[in-house]
C-alpha cells in the first residue's frame, strides 16, 4: 500500500504507522530525573504549581535539531507534507521546521522546491459508552495528502489511542507513507503499544506541561518541560478557559 522512500538509510519503510519499526531510540528520561525549580528562571504565575523541571528548554532544542537531521536524512529530497497536531505540538513543530529550513538552506543551496508543505489539524477524542471512542478531526481538506509522504508531528504519545485512530483516518486518504514524529513518549501502563518513528524523549508516567503542552489550557507559555503538582491539578481542574 505504501511505497518505500528511496533515500531510506536506517530503516526499511514506513508502512506500518505506530510500529516504530527500525527507529533510533529516544533519549531516556528516568523516573527520578528532575531539577530544582530554583535553578531556573520560571514564570512567577506558576511558582506554586510546579513540582520540578523535567527537561530544560535548551536540551529540548538540541534534541529537536537532531530529530530534524534524522528526518532529512530519511526523506532526502522527496516531497514531504508535515502535519501539526494542534495545539500542543505548536512548540515542537515550530522549532522542527526552523531546523529543517536551515538544513535545506545550508545543505541544498541549489534546491528548487521548499523543504516541506505544512498542514494543521485539531483532534478531539470522545469516549462514548462503548470503548471504541470517536475521533473528531478539524482540518483543511486533507485529500491533498493522497500519494504523498506525510509526517505527523505530535507533542506526546501517551495512551496512543488518538494517534491510532488518526492514522486509520489518514490511511483512508491513501498517502504514500505515514511517519510519526513526537517530542515525547510516555512510559505508561495505559499505552496501546503505539510507537513513533522520530521520538525526542521517553518520559516518566507523570503529567508533563510546558513547551506548548497544557493542563486544561494552562502552562503552554512555560518554556521548560515540567511536572505539575497536585495543587495545580486542583487549581486548574476546570476545562473552560
Ligand atoms: N501532558 C500534557 N498533555 C498530555 C499529556 C501530558 O502528560 N498526556 C496526554 N496529553
Ligand atoms: Mg492537551
Coordinates of N, CA and C and ligand atoms in Angstrom, one line a residue:
X1 N 0.8 -1.2 0.0 CA 0.0 0.0 0.0 C 0.9 1.3 0.0
X2 N 2.0 1.2 0.8 CA 2.9 2.4 0.8 C 4.1 2.1 0.1
X3 N 4.7 3.1 -0.6 CA 6.0 2.9 -1.3 C 7.1 3.3 -0.4
X4 N 8.2 2.6 -0.6 CA 9.4 2.9 0.3 C 10.1 4.2 -0.1
X5 N 10.3 5.1 0.8 CA 11.1 6.3 0.5 C 12.5 5.8 0.0
X6 N 12.9 6.3 -1.2 CA 14.1 5.8 -1.8 C 15.4 6.1 -1.0
X7 N 15.4 7.2 -0.3 CA 16.6 7.6 0.4 C 16.7 6.9 1.8
X8 N 15.8 6.0 2.1 CA 15.8 5.3 3.4 C 17.1 4.7 3.7
X9 N 17.8 5.2 4.8 CA 19.1 4.6 5.1 C 19.0 3.7 6.4
X10 N 18.3 4.2 7.4 CA 18.4 3.5 8.6 C 17.2 2.7 9.0
X11 N 16.3 2.5 8.0 CA 15.2 1.7 8.3 C 14.5 1.3 6.9
X12 N 13.8 0.2 6.9 CA 13.3 -0.2 5.6 C 12.1 0.6 5.0
X13 N 11.1 0.8 5.8 CA 9.9 1.5 5.2 C 9.1 2.2 6.4
X14 N 8.1 3.0 6.0 CA 7.2 3.5 7.0 C 5.8 2.9 6.6
X15 N 5.7 1.6 6.6 CA 4.5 1.0 6.1 C 3.5 0.8 7.1
X16 N 3.9 0.9 8.4 CA 3.1 0.4 9.5 C 3.1 1.4 10.6
X17 N 2.3 2.5 10.4 CA 2.3 3.6 11.4 C 2.0 3.1 12.8
X18 N 2.8 3.5 13.8 CA 2.6 3.1 15.2 C 3.5 2.0 15.6
X19 N 4.2 1.4 14.6 CA 5.1 0.2 14.9 C 6.5 0.7 15.4
X20 N 6.9 1.9 14.9 CA 8.2 2.5 15.3 C 9.4 1.6 14.8
X21 N 9.0 0.7 13.8 CA 10.0 -0.2 13.2 C 11.3 0.4 12.8
X22 N 12.4 -0.1 13.3 CA 13.7 0.4 12.8 C 14.1 1.8 13.3
X23 N 13.4 2.3 14.3 CA 13.7 3.7 14.7 C 14.9 3.8 15.5
X24 N 15.5 5.0 15.7 CA 16.5 5.3 16.7 C 15.8 5.5 18.0
X25 N 16.3 5.0 19.1 CA 15.5 5.1 20.3 C 15.6 6.5 20.9
X26 N 14.6 7.0 21.6 CA 14.6 8.3 22.2 C 15.5 8.4 23.3
X27 N 15.8 9.6 23.8 CA 16.6 9.9 25.0 C 15.7 9.4 26.2
X28 N 16.3 8.6 27.0 CA 15.6 8.1 28.2 C 15.7 9.0 29.4
X29 N 14.5 9.6 29.8 CA 14.5 10.4 30.9 C 14.0 9.5 32.1
X30 N 14.8 9.2 33.0 CA 14.5 8.2 34.1 C 13.4 8.8 35.0
X31 N 12.8 7.9 35.8 CA 11.7 8.3 36.7 C 12.1 9.4 37.7
X32 N 13.4 9.3 38.1 CA 13.8 10.2 39.2 C 14.6 11.4 38.6
X33 N 14.6 11.6 37.3 CA 15.2 12.8 36.7 C 14.5 14.1 37.1
X34 N 15.2 15.1 37.3 CA 14.5 16.4 37.5 C 15.4 17.4 38.1
X35 N 15.1 18.7 38.0 CA 15.9 19.8 38.5 C 15.1 20.7 39.4
X36 N 15.7 21.2 40.4 CA 15.0 22.1 41.4 C 14.5 23.3 40.6
X37 N 13.3 23.8 41.0 CA 12.8 24.9 40.4 C 13.7 26.2 40.6
X38 N 14.4 26.2 41.7 CA 15.2 27.4 42.0 C 16.4 27.5 41.0
X39 N 16.7 26.5 40.3 CA 17.8 26.5 39.3 C 17.5 27.2 38.0
X40 N 16.2 27.5 37.8 CA 15.7 28.0 36.6 C 14.9 29.3 36.7
X41 N 14.9 30.1 35.7 CA 14.0 31.3 35.7 C 12.7 30.8 35.2
X42 N 11.7 30.9 36.0 CA 10.3 30.4 35.7 C 9.3 31.5 35.8
X43 N 8.2 31.4 35.1 CA 7.2 32.5 35.2 C 6.6 32.5 36.7
X44 N 6.5 33.7 37.2 CA 6.0 33.8 38.6 C 4.6 33.3 38.8
X45 N 3.8 33.4 37.7 CA 2.4 32.9 37.8 C 2.3 31.4 38.0
X46 N 3.4 30.7 37.8 CA 3.3 29.2 38.0 C 4.1 28.8 39.2
X47 N 4.6 29.7 40.1 CA 5.5 29.3 41.1 C 5.0 28.4 42.1
X48 N 3.6 28.3 42.3 CA 3.0 27.4 43.3 C 2.6 26.1 42.6
X49 N 2.8 26.0 41.3 CA 2.1 24.9 40.5 C 3.0 23.7 40.1
X50 N 4.3 24.0 40.2 CA 5.3 23.0 39.6 C 6.0 22.2 40.7
X51 N 6.2 20.9 40.3 CA 6.9 20.0 41.2 C 8.4 20.1 40.9
X52 N 8.8 19.9 39.6 CA 10.2 20.0 39.2 C 10.3 20.3 37.7
X53 N 11.5 20.7 37.3 CA 11.8 20.8 35.9 C 12.2 19.5 35.4
X54 N 11.6 19.0 34.4 CA 11.9 17.6 33.9 C 13.0 17.7 32.8
X55 N 12.7 18.5 31.8 CA 13.7 18.7 30.6 C 13.8 20.2 30.3
X56 N 15.0 20.8 30.6 CA 15.2 22.2 30.3 C 15.0 22.5 28.8
X57 N 14.6 23.7 28.5 CA 14.3 24.0 27.1 C 15.5 23.9 26.2
X58 N 16.7 24.2 26.7 CA 17.9 24.1 25.9 C 18.2 22.7 25.4
X59 N 17.9 21.8 26.3 CA 18.1 20.4 25.9 C 17.1 20.0 24.9
X60 N 15.9 20.4 25.0 CA 14.8 20.1 24.1 C 15.2 20.6 22.7
X61 N 15.7 21.8 22.6 CA 16.1 22.4 21.3 C 17.2 21.5 20.6
X62 N 18.2 21.2 21.5 CA 19.3 20.3 20.9 C 18.8 19.0 20.4
X63 N 17.8 18.4 21.1 CA 17.3 17.2 20.6 C 16.4 17.3 19.4
X64 N 15.7 18.4 19.3 CA 14.9 18.7 18.1 C 15.8 18.9 16.8
X65 N 16.9 19.5 17.1 CA 17.8 19.7 15.9 C 18.3 18.3 15.4
X66 N 18.5 17.4 16.3 CA 19.0 16.1 15.8 C 17.8 15.3 15.1
X67 N 16.6 15.5 15.7 CA 15.4 14.9 15.0 C 15.2 15.4 13.6
X68 N 15.4 16.7 13.4 CA 15.3 17.4 12.1 C 16.4 16.7 11.2
X69 N 17.6 16.5 11.7 CA 18.6 15.9 10.9 C 18.2 14.5 10.5
X70 N 17.7 13.7 11.4 CA 17.3 12.3 11.2 C 16.2 12.3 10.1
X71 N 15.2 13.3 10.2 CA 14.1 13.3 9.3 C 14.6 13.7 7.9
X72 N 15.5 14.6 7.8 CA 16.0 15.0 6.5 C 16.8 13.8 5.9
X73 N 17.6 13.2 6.7 CA 18.4 12.0 6.2 C 17.4 10.9 5.7
X74 N 16.3 10.8 6.4 CA 15.4 9.7 6.0 C 14.6 10.0 4.7
X75 N 14.1 11.2 4.6 CA 13.3 11.6 3.5 C 14.0 12.2 2.3
X76 N 15.3 12.7 2.5 CA 16.0 13.2 1.5 C 15.3 14.4 0.8
X77 N 15.3 14.4 -0.6 CA 14.7 15.5 -1.3 C 13.3 15.2 -1.8
X78 N 12.7 14.1 -1.2 CA 11.3 13.8 -1.6 C 10.4 14.9 -1.0
X79 N 9.2 15.1 -1.7 CA 8.2 16.0 -1.2 C 7.7 15.5 0.2
X80 N 7.7 16.3 1.1 CA 7.3 15.9 2.5 C 6.1 16.8 2.9
X81 N 5.1 16.2 3.4 CA 3.9 17.0 4.0 C 3.9 16.8 5.5
X82 N 4.2 17.9 6.2 CA 4.2 17.8 7.7 C 2.9 18.3 8.3
X83 N 2.4 17.6 9.2 CA 1.1 17.8 9.8 C 1.2 18.1 11.3
X84 N 0.9 19.3 11.6 CA 1.0 19.7 13.1 C -0.4 19.4 13.8
X85 N -0.3 18.6 14.9 CA -1.4 18.3 15.7 C -1.6 19.4 16.8
X86 N -2.5 20.3 16.5 CA -2.7 21.5 17.4 C -3.4 21.0 18.7
X87 N -3.3 21.7 19.8 CA -2.4 22.9 20.0 C -1.0 22.5 20.5
X88 N -1.0 21.4 21.2 CA 0.2 21.0 22.0 C 1.5 20.9 21.2
X89 N 1.4 20.6 19.9 CA 2.6 20.4 19.1 C 3.2 21.7 18.5
X90 N 2.5 22.8 18.8 CA 3.0 24.1 18.2 C 4.5 24.4 18.5
X91 N 4.9 24.2 19.7 CA 6.4 24.5 20.0 C 7.3 23.5 19.3
X92 N 7.0 22.3 19.4 CA 7.9 21.3 18.7 C 7.9 21.5 17.2
X93 N 6.7 21.7 16.6 CA 6.5 21.9 15.2 C 7.3 23.1 14.7
X94 N 7.2 24.2 15.4 CA 7.8 25.4 15.0 C 9.3 25.3 15.0
X95 N 9.9 24.7 16.0 CA 11.3 24.5 16.1 C 11.8 23.5 15.1
X96 N 11.1 22.4 14.9 CA 11.5 21.4 14.0 C 11.6 22.0 12.6
X97 N 10.5 22.8 12.2 CA 10.5 23.3 10.8 C 11.7 24.4 10.7
X98 N 11.9 25.1 11.7 CA 13.0 26.0 11.6 C 14.4 25.3 11.4
X99 N 14.6 24.2 12.1 CA 15.8 23.4 11.8 C 15.8 22.8 10.4
X100 N 14.7 22.4 10.0 CA 14.6 21.8 8.6 C 14.9 22.9 7.6
X101 N 14.4 24.1 7.8 CA 14.8 25.2 6.9 C 16.3 25.4 6.8
X102 N 16.9 25.4 8.0 CA 18.4 25.7 8.0 C 19.1 24.5 7.2
X103 N 18.7 23.3 7.5 CA 19.4 22.2 6.8 C 19.2 22.3 5.3
X104 N 18.0 22.7 4.9 CA 17.7 22.9 3.5 C 18.6 24.0 2.9
X105 N 18.7 25.2 3.6 CA 19.4 26.3 3.1 C 20.9 26.0 3.0
X106 N 21.5 25.4 4.1 CA 22.9 25.2 4.1 C 23.3 24.0 3.3
X107 N 22.5 22.9 3.3 CA 22.8 21.7 2.6 C 22.4 21.6 1.2
X108 N 21.4 22.4 0.8 CA 20.8 22.3 -0.6 C 20.8 23.7 -1.2
X109 N 21.9 24.3 -1.4 CA 21.9 25.7 -1.9 C 21.3 25.9 -3.2
X110 N 21.1 24.8 -4.0 CA 20.5 24.9 -5.4 C 19.2 24.3 -5.5
X111 N 18.6 24.0 -4.3 CA 17.2 23.4 -4.3 C 16.2 24.3 -5.1
X112 N 15.3 23.6 -5.8 CA 14.3 24.4 -6.5 C 12.9 24.2 -5.9
X113 N 12.8 23.4 -4.8 CA 11.5 23.3 -4.1 C 11.7 23.5 -2.6
X114 N 10.6 23.9 -1.9 CA 10.7 24.0 -0.5 C 10.9 22.7 0.3
X115 N 11.4 22.8 1.5 CA 11.7 21.5 2.2 C 10.5 20.7 2.7
X116 N 9.3 21.4 2.7 CA 8.1 20.7 3.2 C 6.9 21.6 2.8
X117 N 5.7 20.9 2.9 CA 4.4 21.7 2.9 C 3.8 21.4 4.2
X118 N 3.2 22.5 4.8 CA 2.7 22.3 6.1 C 1.1 22.3 6.2
X119 N 0.7 21.5 7.2 CA -0.8 21.4 7.4 C -1.1 21.4 8.9
X120 N -2.3 21.8 9.3 CA -2.6 21.9 10.7 C -3.9 21.1 10.9
X121 N -4.0 20.4 12.0 CA -5.1 19.6 12.4 C -5.4 19.7 13.9
X122 N -6.7 19.7 14.2 CA -7.0 19.7 15.6 C -7.8 18.4 15.8
X123 N -7.5 17.6 16.8 CA -8.1 16.3 17.1 C -8.8 16.3 18.4
X124 N -10.0 15.7 18.5 CA -10.7 15.5 19.7 C -11.2 14.1 19.8
X125 N -10.8 13.5 20.9 CA -11.3 12.1 21.1 C -12.5 12.2 22.1
X126 N -13.6 11.5 21.7 CA -14.7 11.4 22.6 C -14.9 10.0 23.0
X127 N -14.9 9.7 24.3 CA -15.1 8.4 24.8 C -16.6 8.2 25.0
X128 N -17.2 7.4 24.3 CA -18.6 7.2 24.4 C -18.9 6.1 25.4
X129 N -20.1 5.6 25.3 CA -20.5 4.5 26.3 C -19.7 3.2 25.8
X130 N -19.5 3.0 24.5 CA -18.7 1.9 24.1 C -17.2 2.3 24.2
X131 N -16.3 1.3 24.2 CA -14.9 1.7 24.4 C -14.2 2.2 23.1
X132 N -14.9 2.1 21.9 CA -14.3 2.4 20.7 C -13.9 3.9 20.6
X133 N -14.8 4.8 21.1 CA -14.5 6.2 21.1 C -14.6 6.8 19.7
X134 N -14.8 8.1 19.6 CA -15.0 8.7 18.3 C -13.9 9.8 18.2
X135 N -13.4 10.0 17.0 CA -12.4 11.0 16.8 C -13.0 12.1 15.9
X136 N -12.9 13.3 16.4 CA -13.3 14.5 15.6 C -12.0 15.1 15.0
X137 N -12.0 15.3 13.7 CA -10.9 15.9 13.0 C -11.3 17.2 12.4
X138 N -10.7 18.3 12.9 CA -10.9 19.6 12.4 C -9.7 20.0 11.6
X139 N -9.9 20.2 10.3 CA -8.8 20.4 9.4 C -9.2 21.0 8.0
X140 N -8.2 21.5 7.3 CA -8.5 21.8 5.9 C -8.7 20.5 5.1
X141 N -9.0 20.6 3.8 CA -9.2 19.4 3.1 C -7.9 18.5 3.0
X142 N -7.9 17.4 3.6 CA -6.7 16.6 3.7 C -6.6 15.6 2.5
X143 N -7.5 15.7 1.5 CA -7.4 14.8 0.4 C -6.2 15.1 -0.4
X144 N -5.6 16.3 -0.3 CA -4.3 16.7 -0.9 C -3.2 15.7 -0.5
X145 N -3.4 14.9 0.6 CA -2.3 14.1 1.0 C -2.2 12.7 0.3
X146 N -3.2 12.5 -0.6 CA -3.2 11.2 -1.3 C -1.9 11.1 -2.1
X147 N -1.2 10.0 -2.0 CA 0.0 9.7 -2.7 C 1.2 10.6 -2.2
X148 N 1.1 11.2 -1.0 CA 2.2 12.0 -0.5 C 2.9 11.3 0.7
X149 N 4.1 11.7 1.0 CA 4.7 11.3 2.2 C 4.3 12.2 3.3
X150 N 3.7 11.7 4.3 CA 3.1 12.5 5.4 C 3.8 12.2 6.7
X151 N 4.2 13.3 7.3 CA 4.9 13.2 8.7 C 4.0 13.9 9.7
X152 N 3.4 13.1 10.6 CA 2.6 13.6 11.7 C 3.5 14.2 12.8
X153 N 3.3 15.4 13.2 CA 4.1 15.9 14.3 C 3.3 16.1 15.5
X154 N 3.6 15.4 16.6 CA 2.8 15.3 17.8 C 3.6 15.7 19.0
X155 N 3.0 16.2 20.0 CA 3.7 16.6 21.2 C 4.1 15.4 22.1
X156 N 3.1 14.6 22.3 CA 3.3 13.4 23.3 C 2.5 12.2 22.9
X157 N 3.1 11.1 22.9 CA 2.3 9.8 22.7 C 2.1 9.3 24.1
X158 N 0.9 9.2 24.6 CA 0.5 8.8 25.9 C -0.1 7.4 25.8
X159 N -1.4 7.3 25.7 CA -2.1 6.0 25.5 C -1.9 5.6 24.1
X160 N -1.7 6.5 23.2 CA -1.6 6.1 21.7 C -3.0 6.0 21.1
X161 N -4.1 6.1 21.8 CA -5.4 5.9 21.2 C -5.8 6.9 20.2
X162 N -5.5 8.2 20.4 CA -5.9 9.2 19.5 C -5.1 9.1 18.2
X163 N -3.8 8.8 18.3 CA -3.0 8.7 17.1 C -3.3 7.4 16.3
X164 N -3.7 6.4 17.0 CA -4.1 5.1 16.3 C -5.3 5.4 15.4
X165 N -6.3 6.1 16.0 CA -7.5 6.5 15.2 C -7.2 7.4 14.1
X166 N -6.3 8.4 14.4 CA -6.0 9.4 13.3 C -5.2 8.7 12.2
X167 N -4.4 7.8 12.5 CA -3.6 7.1 11.4 C -4.6 6.3 10.5
X168 N -5.6 5.7 11.1 CA -6.7 5.0 10.4 C -7.4 5.9 9.4
X169 N -7.7 7.1 10.0 CA -8.4 8.2 9.2 C -7.5 8.6 8.0
X170 N -6.2 8.8 8.3 CA -5.3 9.2 7.2 C -5.1 8.1 6.1
X171 N -5.0 6.9 6.6 CA -4.8 5.8 5.7 C -5.9 5.7 4.6
X172 N -7.1 6.1 5.0 CA -8.2 6.0 4.1 C -8.0 7.0 3.0
X173 N -7.2 8.0 3.2 CA -6.9 9.0 2.1 C -5.9 8.5 1.1
X174 N -5.1 7.5 1.5 CA -4.1 6.9 0.6 C -2.8 7.6 0.4
X175 N -2.2 8.0 1.5 CA -0.8 8.6 1.4 C 0.2 7.6 1.0
X176 N 1.4 8.0 0.5 CA 2.4 7.1 0.1 C 3.0 6.5 1.4
X177 N 3.2 7.3 2.4 CA 3.7 6.8 3.7 C 3.2 7.7 4.8
X178 N 3.1 7.1 6.0 CA 2.8 7.9 7.2 C 3.9 7.7 8.2
X179 N 4.6 8.8 8.6 CA 5.6 8.7 9.6 C 5.1 9.5 10.8
X180 N 5.6 9.2 12.0 CA 5.2 9.9 13.2 C 6.4 10.5 14.0
X181 N 6.4 11.8 14.1 CA 7.5 12.4 14.9 C 6.8 12.9 16.2
X182 N 7.3 12.6 17.4 CA 6.7 13.0 18.6 C 7.9 13.5 19.5
X183 N 7.6 14.6 20.2 CA 8.6 15.1 21.1 C 8.8 14.2 22.2
X184 N 7.7 13.7 22.7 CA 7.7 12.8 23.9 C 7.0 11.5 23.7
X185 N 7.4 10.5 24.5 CA 6.6 9.2 24.5 C 6.6 8.9 26.0
X186 N 5.4 8.7 26.5 CA 5.3 8.4 28.0 C 5.3 6.9 28.2
X187 N 6.1 6.6 29.3 CA 6.1 5.2 29.7 C 4.9 4.9 30.6
X188 N 3.8 4.4 30.1 CA 2.6 4.2 30.9 C 2.0 2.9 30.6
X189 N 1.4 2.3 31.6 CA 0.7 1.0 31.5 C -0.5 1.1 30.6
X190 N -1.0 2.4 30.4 CA -2.2 2.6 29.6 C -1.9 2.6 28.1
X191 N -0.6 2.5 27.8 CA -0.2 2.6 26.3 C -0.8 1.4 25.6
X192 N -1.3 1.7 24.4 CA -1.8 0.6 23.5 C -0.6 0.1 22.6
X193 N 0.6 0.5 22.9 CA 1.7 0.0 22.1 C 2.2 0.8 21.0
X194 N 1.4 1.9 20.7 CA 1.8 2.8 19.6 C 3.1 3.4 19.8
X195 N 4.0 3.3 18.8 CA 5.3 3.9 18.9 C 5.6 4.9 17.7
X196 N 6.2 6.0 18.0 CA 6.6 6.9 17.0 C 7.8 6.5 16.2
X197 N 8.1 7.2 15.1 CA 9.3 6.9 14.3 C 10.5 7.8 14.6
X198 N 10.2 9.0 15.0 CA 11.2 10.0 15.3 C 10.8 10.6 16.7
X199 N 11.3 10.1 17.7 CA 10.9 10.5 19.1 C 12.0 11.1 19.9
X200 N 11.7 12.3 20.5 CA 12.7 13.0 21.2 C 13.1 12.3 22.5
X201 N 12.1 12.1 23.4 CA 12.4 11.6 24.7 C 11.4 10.6 25.2
X202 N 11.8 9.6 25.9 CA 11.0 8.7 26.6 C 10.8 9.3 28.1
X203 N 9.6 9.6 28.5 CA 9.5 10.3 29.8 C 8.7 9.5 30.8
X204 N 8.8 9.8 32.1 CA 8.1 9.1 33.2 C 6.6 9.2 33.0
X205 N 5.9 8.4 33.7 CA 4.4 8.4 33.7 C 3.9 9.5 34.7
X206 N 4.1 10.7 34.3 CA 3.6 11.9 35.2 C 3.0 12.9 34.2
X207 N 2.2 13.8 34.7 CA 1.6 14.8 33.8 C 2.6 15.9 33.6
X208 N 3.1 16.0 32.3 CA 4.1 17.0 31.9 C 3.5 18.2 31.2
X209 N 4.0 19.3 31.5 CA 3.5 20.6 30.8 C 4.6 21.4 30.4
X210 N 4.3 22.4 29.6 CA 5.3 23.4 29.1 C 5.7 23.1 27.7
X211 N 6.5 23.9 27.1 CA 6.8 23.8 25.7 C 5.6 23.5 24.8
X212 N 4.5 24.3 25.1 CA 3.2 24.2 24.4 C 2.3 23.1 24.9
X213 N 2.8 22.2 25.8 CA 1.9 21.2 26.3 C 1.1 21.8 27.5
X214 N -0.2 21.5 27.6 CA -1.0 22.1 28.6 C -1.6 21.2 29.6
X215 N -2.1 21.8 30.7 CA -3.1 21.1 31.5 C -4.3 22.0 31.5
X216 N -5.4 21.6 30.9 CA -6.6 22.4 30.7 C -6.3 23.8 30.2
X217 N -5.5 23.9 29.2 CA -5.1 25.1 28.5 C -4.1 26.0 29.3
X218 N -3.7 25.6 30.4 CA -2.7 26.4 31.2 C -1.3 25.8 30.9
X219 N -0.2 26.5 31.1 CA 1.2 26.1 31.0 C 1.8 26.1 29.6
X220 N 1.0 26.4 28.6 CA 1.6 26.4 27.2 C 2.7 27.4 27.1
X221 N 2.6 28.5 27.9 CA 3.6 29.5 27.8 C 4.9 29.2 28.6
X222 N 4.9 28.1 29.4 CA 6.1 27.7 30.2 C 7.1 27.2 29.2
X223 N 8.4 27.6 29.3 CA 9.3 27.2 28.3 C 10.0 25.9 28.5
X224 N 10.2 25.5 29.8 CA 10.8 24.2 30.2 C 9.7 23.2 30.3
X225 N 10.0 21.9 30.1 CA 9.1 20.9 30.3 C 9.1 20.6 31.8
X226 N 8.0 20.6 32.5 CA 7.9 20.5 33.9 C 6.8 19.5 34.3
X227 N 6.9 19.0 35.6 CA 5.9 18.2 36.1 C 5.1 19.1 37.1
X228 N 3.8 19.0 37.0 CA 2.9 19.8 37.9 C 2.6 19.1 39.2
X229 N 2.3 19.9 40.2 CA 1.9 19.3 41.5 C 0.4 19.1 41.6
X230 N 0.0 18.4 42.7 CA -1.4 18.1 42.8 C -2.3 19.3 43.0
X231 N -1.6 20.3 43.7 CA -2.4 21.6 43.9 C -2.7 22.2 42.6
X232 N -1.8 22.2 41.6 CA -2.1 22.8 40.3 C -3.2 22.0 39.6
X233 N -3.2 20.7 39.7 CA -4.3 19.9 39.1 C -5.7 20.3 39.6
X234 N -5.7 20.6 40.9 CA -7.0 21.1 41.5 C -7.3 22.5 41.1
X235 N -6.3 23.3 41.1 CA -6.5 24.8 40.8 C -7.0 25.0 39.4
X236 N -6.5 24.2 38.4 CA -6.9 24.4 37.0 C -7.8 23.2 36.5
X237 N -8.5 22.7 37.4 CA -9.3 21.5 37.0 C -10.4 21.8 36.0
X238 N -10.9 23.1 36.0 CA -11.9 23.4 35.0 C -11.4 23.5 33.6
X239 N -12.1 23.0 32.7 CA -11.7 23.0 31.3 C -12.1 24.3 30.6
X240 N -12.9 25.1 31.2 CA -13.4 26.3 30.5 C -12.4 27.4 30.6
X241 N -11.6 27.5 29.6 CA -10.6 28.6 29.6 C -10.4 29.1 28.2
Ligands
LIG1 N1 0.8 16.4 29.4 C1 0.1 17.2 28.5 N2 -0.8 16.7 27.6 C2 -0.9 15.4 27.6 C3 -0.2 14.5 28.5 C4 0.7 15.1 29.4 O1 1.3 14.4 30.2 N3 -0.6 13.3 28.2 C5 -1.6 13.4 27.1 N4 -1.7 14.6 26.8
LIG2 MG1 -3.5 18.9 25.6

